[in-house]
Coordinates of C-alpha atoms and ligand atoms in Angstrom, one line a residue:
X1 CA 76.7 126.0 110.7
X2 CA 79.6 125.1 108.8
X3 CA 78.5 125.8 105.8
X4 CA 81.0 123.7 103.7
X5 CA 79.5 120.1 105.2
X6 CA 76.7 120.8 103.1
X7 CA 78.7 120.2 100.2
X8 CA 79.8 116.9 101.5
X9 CA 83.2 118.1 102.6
X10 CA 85.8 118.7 105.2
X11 CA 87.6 121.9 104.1
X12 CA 91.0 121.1 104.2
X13 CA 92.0 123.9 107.3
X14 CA 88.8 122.4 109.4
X15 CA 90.3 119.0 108.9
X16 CA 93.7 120.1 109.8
X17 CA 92.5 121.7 112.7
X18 CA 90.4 119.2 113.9
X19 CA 93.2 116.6 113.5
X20 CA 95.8 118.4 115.8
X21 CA 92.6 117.9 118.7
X22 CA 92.9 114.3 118.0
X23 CA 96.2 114.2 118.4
X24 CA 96.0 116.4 121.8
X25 CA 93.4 114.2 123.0
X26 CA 95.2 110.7 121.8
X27 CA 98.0 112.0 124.0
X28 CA 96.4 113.0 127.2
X29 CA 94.5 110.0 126.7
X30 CA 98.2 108.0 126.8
X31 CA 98.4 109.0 130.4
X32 CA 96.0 107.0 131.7
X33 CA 97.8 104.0 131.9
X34 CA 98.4 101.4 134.6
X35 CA 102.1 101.2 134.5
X36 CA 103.7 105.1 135.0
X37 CA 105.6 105.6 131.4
X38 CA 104.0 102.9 129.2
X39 CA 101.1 102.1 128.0
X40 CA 99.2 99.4 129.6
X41 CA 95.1 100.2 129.4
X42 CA 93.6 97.0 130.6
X43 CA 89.4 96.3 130.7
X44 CA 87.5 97.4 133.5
X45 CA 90.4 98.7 135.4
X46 CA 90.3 102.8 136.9
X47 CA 92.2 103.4 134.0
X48 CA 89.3 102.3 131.8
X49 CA 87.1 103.8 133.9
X50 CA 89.0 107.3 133.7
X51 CA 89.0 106.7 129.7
X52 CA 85.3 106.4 129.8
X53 CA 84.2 108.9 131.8
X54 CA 86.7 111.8 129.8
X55 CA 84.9 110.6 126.4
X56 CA 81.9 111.3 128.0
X57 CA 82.9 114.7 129.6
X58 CA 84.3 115.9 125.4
X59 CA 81.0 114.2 124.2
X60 CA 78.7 116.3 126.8
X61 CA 80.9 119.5 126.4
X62 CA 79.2 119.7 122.9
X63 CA 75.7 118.1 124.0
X64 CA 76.2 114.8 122.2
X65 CA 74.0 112.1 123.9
X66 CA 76.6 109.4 125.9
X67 CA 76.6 106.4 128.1
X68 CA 78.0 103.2 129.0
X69 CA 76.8 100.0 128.4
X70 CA 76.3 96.7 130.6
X71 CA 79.7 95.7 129.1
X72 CA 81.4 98.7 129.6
X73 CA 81.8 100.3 126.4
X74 CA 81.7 104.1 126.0
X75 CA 78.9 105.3 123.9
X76 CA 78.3 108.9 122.3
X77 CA 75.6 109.6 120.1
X78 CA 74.8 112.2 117.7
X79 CA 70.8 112.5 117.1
X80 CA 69.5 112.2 113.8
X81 CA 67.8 115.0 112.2
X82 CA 64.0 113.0 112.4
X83 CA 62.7 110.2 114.8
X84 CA 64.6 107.2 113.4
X85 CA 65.8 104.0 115.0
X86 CA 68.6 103.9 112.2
X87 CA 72.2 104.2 113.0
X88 CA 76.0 104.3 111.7
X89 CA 78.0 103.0 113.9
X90 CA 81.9 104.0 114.2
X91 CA 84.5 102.7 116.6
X92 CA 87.5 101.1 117.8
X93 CA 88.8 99.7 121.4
X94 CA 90.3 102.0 124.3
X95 CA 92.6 99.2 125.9
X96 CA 96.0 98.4 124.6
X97 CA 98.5 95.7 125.0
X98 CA 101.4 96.2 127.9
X99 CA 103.6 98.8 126.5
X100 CA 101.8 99.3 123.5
X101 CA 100.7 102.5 121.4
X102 CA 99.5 105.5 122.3
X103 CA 97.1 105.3 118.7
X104 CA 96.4 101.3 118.5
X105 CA 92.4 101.5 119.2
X106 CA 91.8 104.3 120.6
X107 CA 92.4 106.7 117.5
X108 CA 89.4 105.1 116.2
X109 CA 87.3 106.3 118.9
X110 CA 88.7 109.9 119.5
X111 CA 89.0 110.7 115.5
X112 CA 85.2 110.2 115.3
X113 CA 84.7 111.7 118.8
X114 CA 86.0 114.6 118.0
X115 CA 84.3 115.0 114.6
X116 CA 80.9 114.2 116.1
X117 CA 81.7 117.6 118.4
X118 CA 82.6 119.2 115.5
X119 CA 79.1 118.6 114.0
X120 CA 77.2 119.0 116.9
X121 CA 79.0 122.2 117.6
X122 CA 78.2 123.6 113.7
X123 CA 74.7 122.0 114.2
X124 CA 75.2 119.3 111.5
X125 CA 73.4 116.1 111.7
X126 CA 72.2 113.5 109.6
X127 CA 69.2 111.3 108.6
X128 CA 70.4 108.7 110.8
X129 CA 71.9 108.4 114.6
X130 CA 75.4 108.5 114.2
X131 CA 77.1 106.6 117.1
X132 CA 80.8 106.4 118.0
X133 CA 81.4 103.3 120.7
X134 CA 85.0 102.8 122.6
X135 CA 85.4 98.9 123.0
X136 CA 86.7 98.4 126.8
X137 CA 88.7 94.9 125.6
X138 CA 90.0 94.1 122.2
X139 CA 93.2 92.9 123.2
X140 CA 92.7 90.3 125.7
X141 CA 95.3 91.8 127.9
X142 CA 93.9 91.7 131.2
X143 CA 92.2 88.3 131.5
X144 CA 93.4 86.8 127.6
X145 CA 89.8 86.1 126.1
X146 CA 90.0 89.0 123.6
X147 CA 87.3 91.0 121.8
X148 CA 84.9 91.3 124.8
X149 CA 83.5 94.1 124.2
X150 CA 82.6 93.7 120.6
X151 CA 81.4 90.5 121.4
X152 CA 78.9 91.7 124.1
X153 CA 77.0 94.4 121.8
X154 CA 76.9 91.8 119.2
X155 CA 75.5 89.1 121.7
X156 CA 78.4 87.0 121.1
X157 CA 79.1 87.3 125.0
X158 CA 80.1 83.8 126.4
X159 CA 79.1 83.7 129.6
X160 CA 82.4 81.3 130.4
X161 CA 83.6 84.7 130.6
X162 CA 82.8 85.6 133.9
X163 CA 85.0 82.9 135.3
X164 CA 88.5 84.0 133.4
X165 CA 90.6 85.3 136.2
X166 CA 94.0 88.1 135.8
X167 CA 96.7 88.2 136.9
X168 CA 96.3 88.9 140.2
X169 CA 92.8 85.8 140.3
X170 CA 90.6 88.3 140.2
X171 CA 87.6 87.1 138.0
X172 CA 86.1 89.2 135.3
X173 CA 82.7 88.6 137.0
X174 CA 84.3 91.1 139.8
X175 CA 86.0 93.0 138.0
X176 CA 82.8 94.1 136.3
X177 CA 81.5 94.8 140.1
X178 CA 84.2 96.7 140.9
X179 CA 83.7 98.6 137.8
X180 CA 79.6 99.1 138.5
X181 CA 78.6 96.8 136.4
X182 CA 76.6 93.2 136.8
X183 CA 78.1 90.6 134.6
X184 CA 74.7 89.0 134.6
X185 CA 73.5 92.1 132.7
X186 CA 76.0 91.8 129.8
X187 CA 73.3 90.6 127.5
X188 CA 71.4 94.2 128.0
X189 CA 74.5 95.1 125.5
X190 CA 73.6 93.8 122.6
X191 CA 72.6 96.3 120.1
X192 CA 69.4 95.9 117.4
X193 CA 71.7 94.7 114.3
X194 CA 68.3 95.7 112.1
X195 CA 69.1 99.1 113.2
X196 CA 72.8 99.4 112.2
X197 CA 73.3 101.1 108.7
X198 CA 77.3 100.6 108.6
X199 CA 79.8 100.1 111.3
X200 CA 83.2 101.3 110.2
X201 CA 86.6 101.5 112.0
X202 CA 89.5 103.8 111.4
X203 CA 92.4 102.2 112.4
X204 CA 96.2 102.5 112.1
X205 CA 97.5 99.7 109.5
X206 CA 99.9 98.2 111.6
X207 CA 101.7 97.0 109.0
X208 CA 104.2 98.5 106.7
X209 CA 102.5 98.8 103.1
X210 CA 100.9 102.6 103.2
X211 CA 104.6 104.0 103.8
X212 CA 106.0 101.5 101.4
X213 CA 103.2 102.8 98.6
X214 CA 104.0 106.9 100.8
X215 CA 99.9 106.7 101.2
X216 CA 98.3 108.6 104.4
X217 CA 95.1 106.1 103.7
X218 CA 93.2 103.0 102.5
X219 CA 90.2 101.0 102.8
X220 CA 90.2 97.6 104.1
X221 CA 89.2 94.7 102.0
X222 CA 89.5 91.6 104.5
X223 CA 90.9 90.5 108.3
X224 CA 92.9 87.8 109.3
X225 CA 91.4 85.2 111.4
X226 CA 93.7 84.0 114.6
X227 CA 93.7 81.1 116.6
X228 CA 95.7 81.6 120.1
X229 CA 96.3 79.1 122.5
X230 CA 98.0 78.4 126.1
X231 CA 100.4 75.8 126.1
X232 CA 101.9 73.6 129.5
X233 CA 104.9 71.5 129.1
X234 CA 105.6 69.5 132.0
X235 CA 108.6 68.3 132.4
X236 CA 110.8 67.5 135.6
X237 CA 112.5 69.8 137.6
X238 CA 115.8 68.8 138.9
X239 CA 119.8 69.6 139.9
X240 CA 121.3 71.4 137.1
X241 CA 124.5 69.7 138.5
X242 CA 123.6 66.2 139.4
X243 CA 121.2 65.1 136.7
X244 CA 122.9 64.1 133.8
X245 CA 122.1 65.7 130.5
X246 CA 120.9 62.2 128.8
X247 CA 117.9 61.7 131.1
X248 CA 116.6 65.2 131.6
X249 CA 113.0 65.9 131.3
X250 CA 113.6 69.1 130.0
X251 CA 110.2 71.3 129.0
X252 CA 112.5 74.6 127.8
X253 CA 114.9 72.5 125.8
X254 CA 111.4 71.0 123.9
X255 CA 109.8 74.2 123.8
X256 CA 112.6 76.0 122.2
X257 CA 113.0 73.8 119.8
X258 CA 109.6 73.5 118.8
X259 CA 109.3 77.5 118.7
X260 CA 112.5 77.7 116.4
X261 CA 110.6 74.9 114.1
X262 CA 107.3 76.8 114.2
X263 CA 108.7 80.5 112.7
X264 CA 110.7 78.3 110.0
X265 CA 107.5 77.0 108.7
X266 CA 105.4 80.0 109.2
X267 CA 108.2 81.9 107.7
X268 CA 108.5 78.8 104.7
X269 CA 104.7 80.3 103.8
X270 CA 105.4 83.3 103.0
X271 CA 105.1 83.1 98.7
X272 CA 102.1 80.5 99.5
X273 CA 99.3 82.0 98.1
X274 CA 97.7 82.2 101.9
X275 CA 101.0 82.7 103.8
X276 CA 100.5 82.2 107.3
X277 CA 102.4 84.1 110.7
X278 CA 103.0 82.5 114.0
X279 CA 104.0 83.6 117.1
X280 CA 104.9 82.7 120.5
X281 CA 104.5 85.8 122.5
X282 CA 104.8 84.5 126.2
X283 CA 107.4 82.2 127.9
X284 CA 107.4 81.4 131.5
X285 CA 109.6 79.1 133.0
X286 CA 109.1 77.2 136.3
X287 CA 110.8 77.6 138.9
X288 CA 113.1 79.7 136.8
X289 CA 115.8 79.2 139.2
X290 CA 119.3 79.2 137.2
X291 CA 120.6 76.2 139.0
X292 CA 117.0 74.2 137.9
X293 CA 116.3 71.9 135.4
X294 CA 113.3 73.7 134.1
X295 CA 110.1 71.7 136.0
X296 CA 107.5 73.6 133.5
X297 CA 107.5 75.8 130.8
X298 CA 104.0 77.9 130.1
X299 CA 104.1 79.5 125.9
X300 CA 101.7 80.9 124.3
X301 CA 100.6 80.3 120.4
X302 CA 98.9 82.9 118.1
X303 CA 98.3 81.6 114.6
X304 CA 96.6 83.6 111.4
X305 CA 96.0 83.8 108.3
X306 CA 93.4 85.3 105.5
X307 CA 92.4 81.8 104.6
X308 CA 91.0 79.8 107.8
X309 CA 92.4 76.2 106.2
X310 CA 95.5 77.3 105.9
X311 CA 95.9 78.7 109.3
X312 CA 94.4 75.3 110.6
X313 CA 96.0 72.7 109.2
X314 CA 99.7 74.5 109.7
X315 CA 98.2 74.3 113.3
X316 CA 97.6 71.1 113.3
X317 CA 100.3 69.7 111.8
X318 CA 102.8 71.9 114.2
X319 CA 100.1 70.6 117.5
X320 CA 101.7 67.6 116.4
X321 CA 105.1 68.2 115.9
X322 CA 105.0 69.4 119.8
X323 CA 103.8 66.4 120.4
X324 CA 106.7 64.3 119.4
X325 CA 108.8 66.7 121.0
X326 CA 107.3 65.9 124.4
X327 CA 107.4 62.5 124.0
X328 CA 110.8 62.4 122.7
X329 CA 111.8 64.3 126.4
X330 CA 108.9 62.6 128.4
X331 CA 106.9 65.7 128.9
X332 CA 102.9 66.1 129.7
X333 CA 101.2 68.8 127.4
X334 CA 98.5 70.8 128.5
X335 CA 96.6 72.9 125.8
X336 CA 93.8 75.4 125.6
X337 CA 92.8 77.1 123.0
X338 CA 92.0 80.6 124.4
X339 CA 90.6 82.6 121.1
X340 CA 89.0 81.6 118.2
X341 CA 88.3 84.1 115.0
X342 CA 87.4 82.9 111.9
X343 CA 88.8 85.6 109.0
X344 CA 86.1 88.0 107.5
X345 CA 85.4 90.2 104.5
X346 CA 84.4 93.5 104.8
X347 CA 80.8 94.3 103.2
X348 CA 81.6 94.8 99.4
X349 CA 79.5 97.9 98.6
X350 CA 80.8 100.1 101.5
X351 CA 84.4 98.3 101.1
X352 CA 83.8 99.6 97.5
X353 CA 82.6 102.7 98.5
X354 CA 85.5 103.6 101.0
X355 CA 88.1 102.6 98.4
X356 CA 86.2 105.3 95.9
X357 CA 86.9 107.8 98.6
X358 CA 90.8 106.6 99.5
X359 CA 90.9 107.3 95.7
X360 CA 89.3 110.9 95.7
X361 CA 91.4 111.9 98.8
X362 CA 94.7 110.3 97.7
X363 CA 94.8 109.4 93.9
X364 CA 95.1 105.9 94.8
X365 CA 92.3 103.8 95.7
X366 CA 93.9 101.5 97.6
X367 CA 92.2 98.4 99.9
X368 CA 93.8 96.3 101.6
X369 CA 93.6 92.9 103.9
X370 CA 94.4 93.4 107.9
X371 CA 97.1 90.9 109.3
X372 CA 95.6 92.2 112.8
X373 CA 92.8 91.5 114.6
X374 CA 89.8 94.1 114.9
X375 CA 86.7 94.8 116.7
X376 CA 84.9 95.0 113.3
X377 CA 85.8 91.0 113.0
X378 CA 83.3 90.7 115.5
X379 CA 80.3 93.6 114.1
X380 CA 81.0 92.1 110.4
X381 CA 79.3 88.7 111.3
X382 CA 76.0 90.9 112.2
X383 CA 76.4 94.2 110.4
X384 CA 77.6 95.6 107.2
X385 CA 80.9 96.7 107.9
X386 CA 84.0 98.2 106.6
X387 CA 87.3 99.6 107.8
X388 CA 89.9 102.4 107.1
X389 CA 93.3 101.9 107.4
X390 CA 95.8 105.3 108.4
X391 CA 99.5 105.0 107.9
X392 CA 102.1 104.5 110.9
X393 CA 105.6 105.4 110.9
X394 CA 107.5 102.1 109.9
X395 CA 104.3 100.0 110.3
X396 CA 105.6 99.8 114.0
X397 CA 102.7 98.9 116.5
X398 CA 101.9 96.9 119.5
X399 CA 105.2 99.2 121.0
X400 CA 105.9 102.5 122.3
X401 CA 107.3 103.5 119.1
X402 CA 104.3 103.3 117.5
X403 CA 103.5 107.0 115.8
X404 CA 100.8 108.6 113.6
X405 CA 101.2 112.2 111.8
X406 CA 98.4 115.1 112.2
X407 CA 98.4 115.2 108.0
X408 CA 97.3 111.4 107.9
X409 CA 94.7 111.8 110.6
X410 CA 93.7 114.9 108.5
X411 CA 92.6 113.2 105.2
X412 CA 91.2 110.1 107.6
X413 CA 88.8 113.2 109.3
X414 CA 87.3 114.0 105.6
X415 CA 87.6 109.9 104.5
X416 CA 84.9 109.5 107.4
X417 CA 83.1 112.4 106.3
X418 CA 83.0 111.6 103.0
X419 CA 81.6 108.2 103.8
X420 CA 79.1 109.4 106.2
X421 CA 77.7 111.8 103.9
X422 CA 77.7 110.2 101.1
X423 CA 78.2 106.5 101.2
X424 CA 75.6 105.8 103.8
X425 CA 71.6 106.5 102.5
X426 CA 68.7 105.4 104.5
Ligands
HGY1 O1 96.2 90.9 118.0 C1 95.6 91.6 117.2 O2 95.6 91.4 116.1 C2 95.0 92.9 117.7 O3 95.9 93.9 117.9 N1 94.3 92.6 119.0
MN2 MN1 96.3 95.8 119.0
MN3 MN1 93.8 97.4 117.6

């Protein structure tokens, strides 16, 4: 038994030394990855399936309960100390964006992971279950809906779902078959909210404020809600050498104008009291042949903000900007809007309570508001939940570049002890 949990602490050498195993794992983890040299972890792929089945293998090396749910996220459990149905839930997701991170997510499943075996394995337990869940789809990478796996355990599932197709037209509903699973089982997922004491994510920041402010930690106060959407412009494909350029139906000309339009105005918001960030993150072009007038252009639009009205009407009023564009170069618009999530506060007390520990562990008790999305978007609209944000080199993320130090992932060890043993009472 480690004797100095009792006292409600991580001493500093246990932490350092269980940090430098998250960082091992966090790296082998980066290897399984569809694309040989970058990181590209996409739902219900063998890559997925590899990451699952090696956080069960850690879990069952130090006889922590784990399985996988209808929806395919990892589960690991350590058993309360009495028969209880109560449980703290912590987490993140294990897929990534196409050469993304190697920390984005899944540092939020292998930091608790690892610290659950480090309990188990000192016999430490609690009044209460305390869970850790990998999320198999946050990003939305592999078939664009995002937040899937979230959205399953919190019965959120839509069962439009099944239907999305990837690249390659394979539809989710068999991509779950491939992966064992039955998409018509997704509802077994959902999880007993009257059950869930706390669910609380560690997560890098993303952003660039805790190396500005030379912090390793803080809590997390509120998320951004985004809106994304997939966009068609048709236009008219043609010679590049016999049309002339006054009657051109022209979908790229539109597009990049309307794109160069839509970052002046987002960036135009940015001493509003809710500033707002947009971004246009895919561009095809069809045919894409360079002696074509473009036929087609396909964009993609992700809009957010901490306050949903701002974020709606600067979409609206940009939806119709685009609109005159294409009329002004006689092009059809086609729009979907492919995610939807509405910003959310993080529960007060255990916001509050997290922010007490930040300031214990660092001097500063720092919370702040998430410009990203996060699984806990999802849990907060059915159980208390709270966040804690750890430092990355330059606030660089979504890239390979994106890096973590062993220190930082230290104090976030003895943050999540901290809370566990003292900020959440049955
Ligand atoms: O897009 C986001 O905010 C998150 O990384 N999925
Ligand atoms: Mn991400
Ligand atoms: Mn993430």
């Amino acid at each position: 038994m480690d004797k100095a949990l009792l006292h409600k602490k991580l001493p500093r050498e246990t932490a350092d030394k269980l940090a430098i195993t998250v960082m091992e794992y966090c790296e082998l983890l980066a290897g399984y990855t569809q694309t040989q040299g970058q990181m590209d972890r996409r739902y219900l792929t063998p890559e997925h399936k590899r990451t699952n089945n090696k956080i069960a293998l850690l879990a069952q090396e130090s006889h922590l309960h784990t399985w996988q749910d209808q929806a395919g996220n990892q589960w690991v459990r350590l058993q309360a100390n009495q028969e209880t149905n109560q449980r703290i839930i912590l987490g993140s997701h294990t897929d990534t964006v196409p050469n993304g991170g190697k920390y984005d997510g899944i540092l939020g499943v292998v930091a608790p992971l690892v610290l659950l075996k480090h309990f188990a394995d000192n016999g430490v337990c609690f009044d209460f279950h305390v869970d850790v869940v990998g999320f198999g789809d946050e990003e939305g990478t592999r078939f664009g809906a995002t937040l899937l796996g979230s959205s399953a355990i919190s019965g959120k599932w839509k069962s439009k779902w099944r239907e999305l197709v990837d690249e390659n037209g394979v539809t989710l509903a068999q991509a779950m078959h491939s992966f064992g699973l039955d998409v018509s089982k997704v509802s077994e997922a959902q999880i007993d909210s009257n059950h869930v004491l706390a669910y609380l994510e560690l997560h890098i920041e993303q952003g660039p404020v805790l190396e500005e402010k030379n912090l390793p930690i803080s809590a997390v106060n509120g998320i951004a809600g985004a809106r994304r959407f997939a966009i068609t412009l048709e236009g008219k494909a043609g010679h590049a050498g016999t049309v002339p350029m006054g009657s051109r139906q022209d979908s790229l000309v539109a597009a990049s104008q309307w794109i160069v339009e839509l970052n002046k105005a987002a960036q135009n918001t940015i001493t509003d009291e809710y500033p707002v960030l947009a971004t246009v993150g895919k561009l095809e072009v069809y045919p894409g042949g360079v002696n074509v007038i473009p036929g087609s252009v396909g964009l993609s639009l992700d809009v957010r903000s901490i306050n949903d009205s701002a974020r709606d009407t600067f979409i609206t009023d940009k939806l119709e900007r685009l609109e005159c564009l294409a009329n002004a170069h006689g092009l059809r618009i086609e729009l979907e809007e492919t995610h939807t999530a509405q910003a959310v506060s993080c529960d007060t007390s255990f916001t509050e309570a997290m922010t007490e520990v930040v300031g214990l562990l660092t001097g500063t008790p720092l919370a702040l508001s998430s410009g990203a999305g996060h699984d806990a978007m999802v849990l907060a609209e059915i159980v208390p939940t709270t966040m804690l944000f750890m430092r990355c080199e330059g606030g660089i993320s979504h890239n390979p570049k994106e890096s973590i130090c062993t220190e930082d992932v230290s104090v976030s060890l003895s943050a999540l002890t901290m809370f566990i043993n003292e900020k959440v009472v049955i």
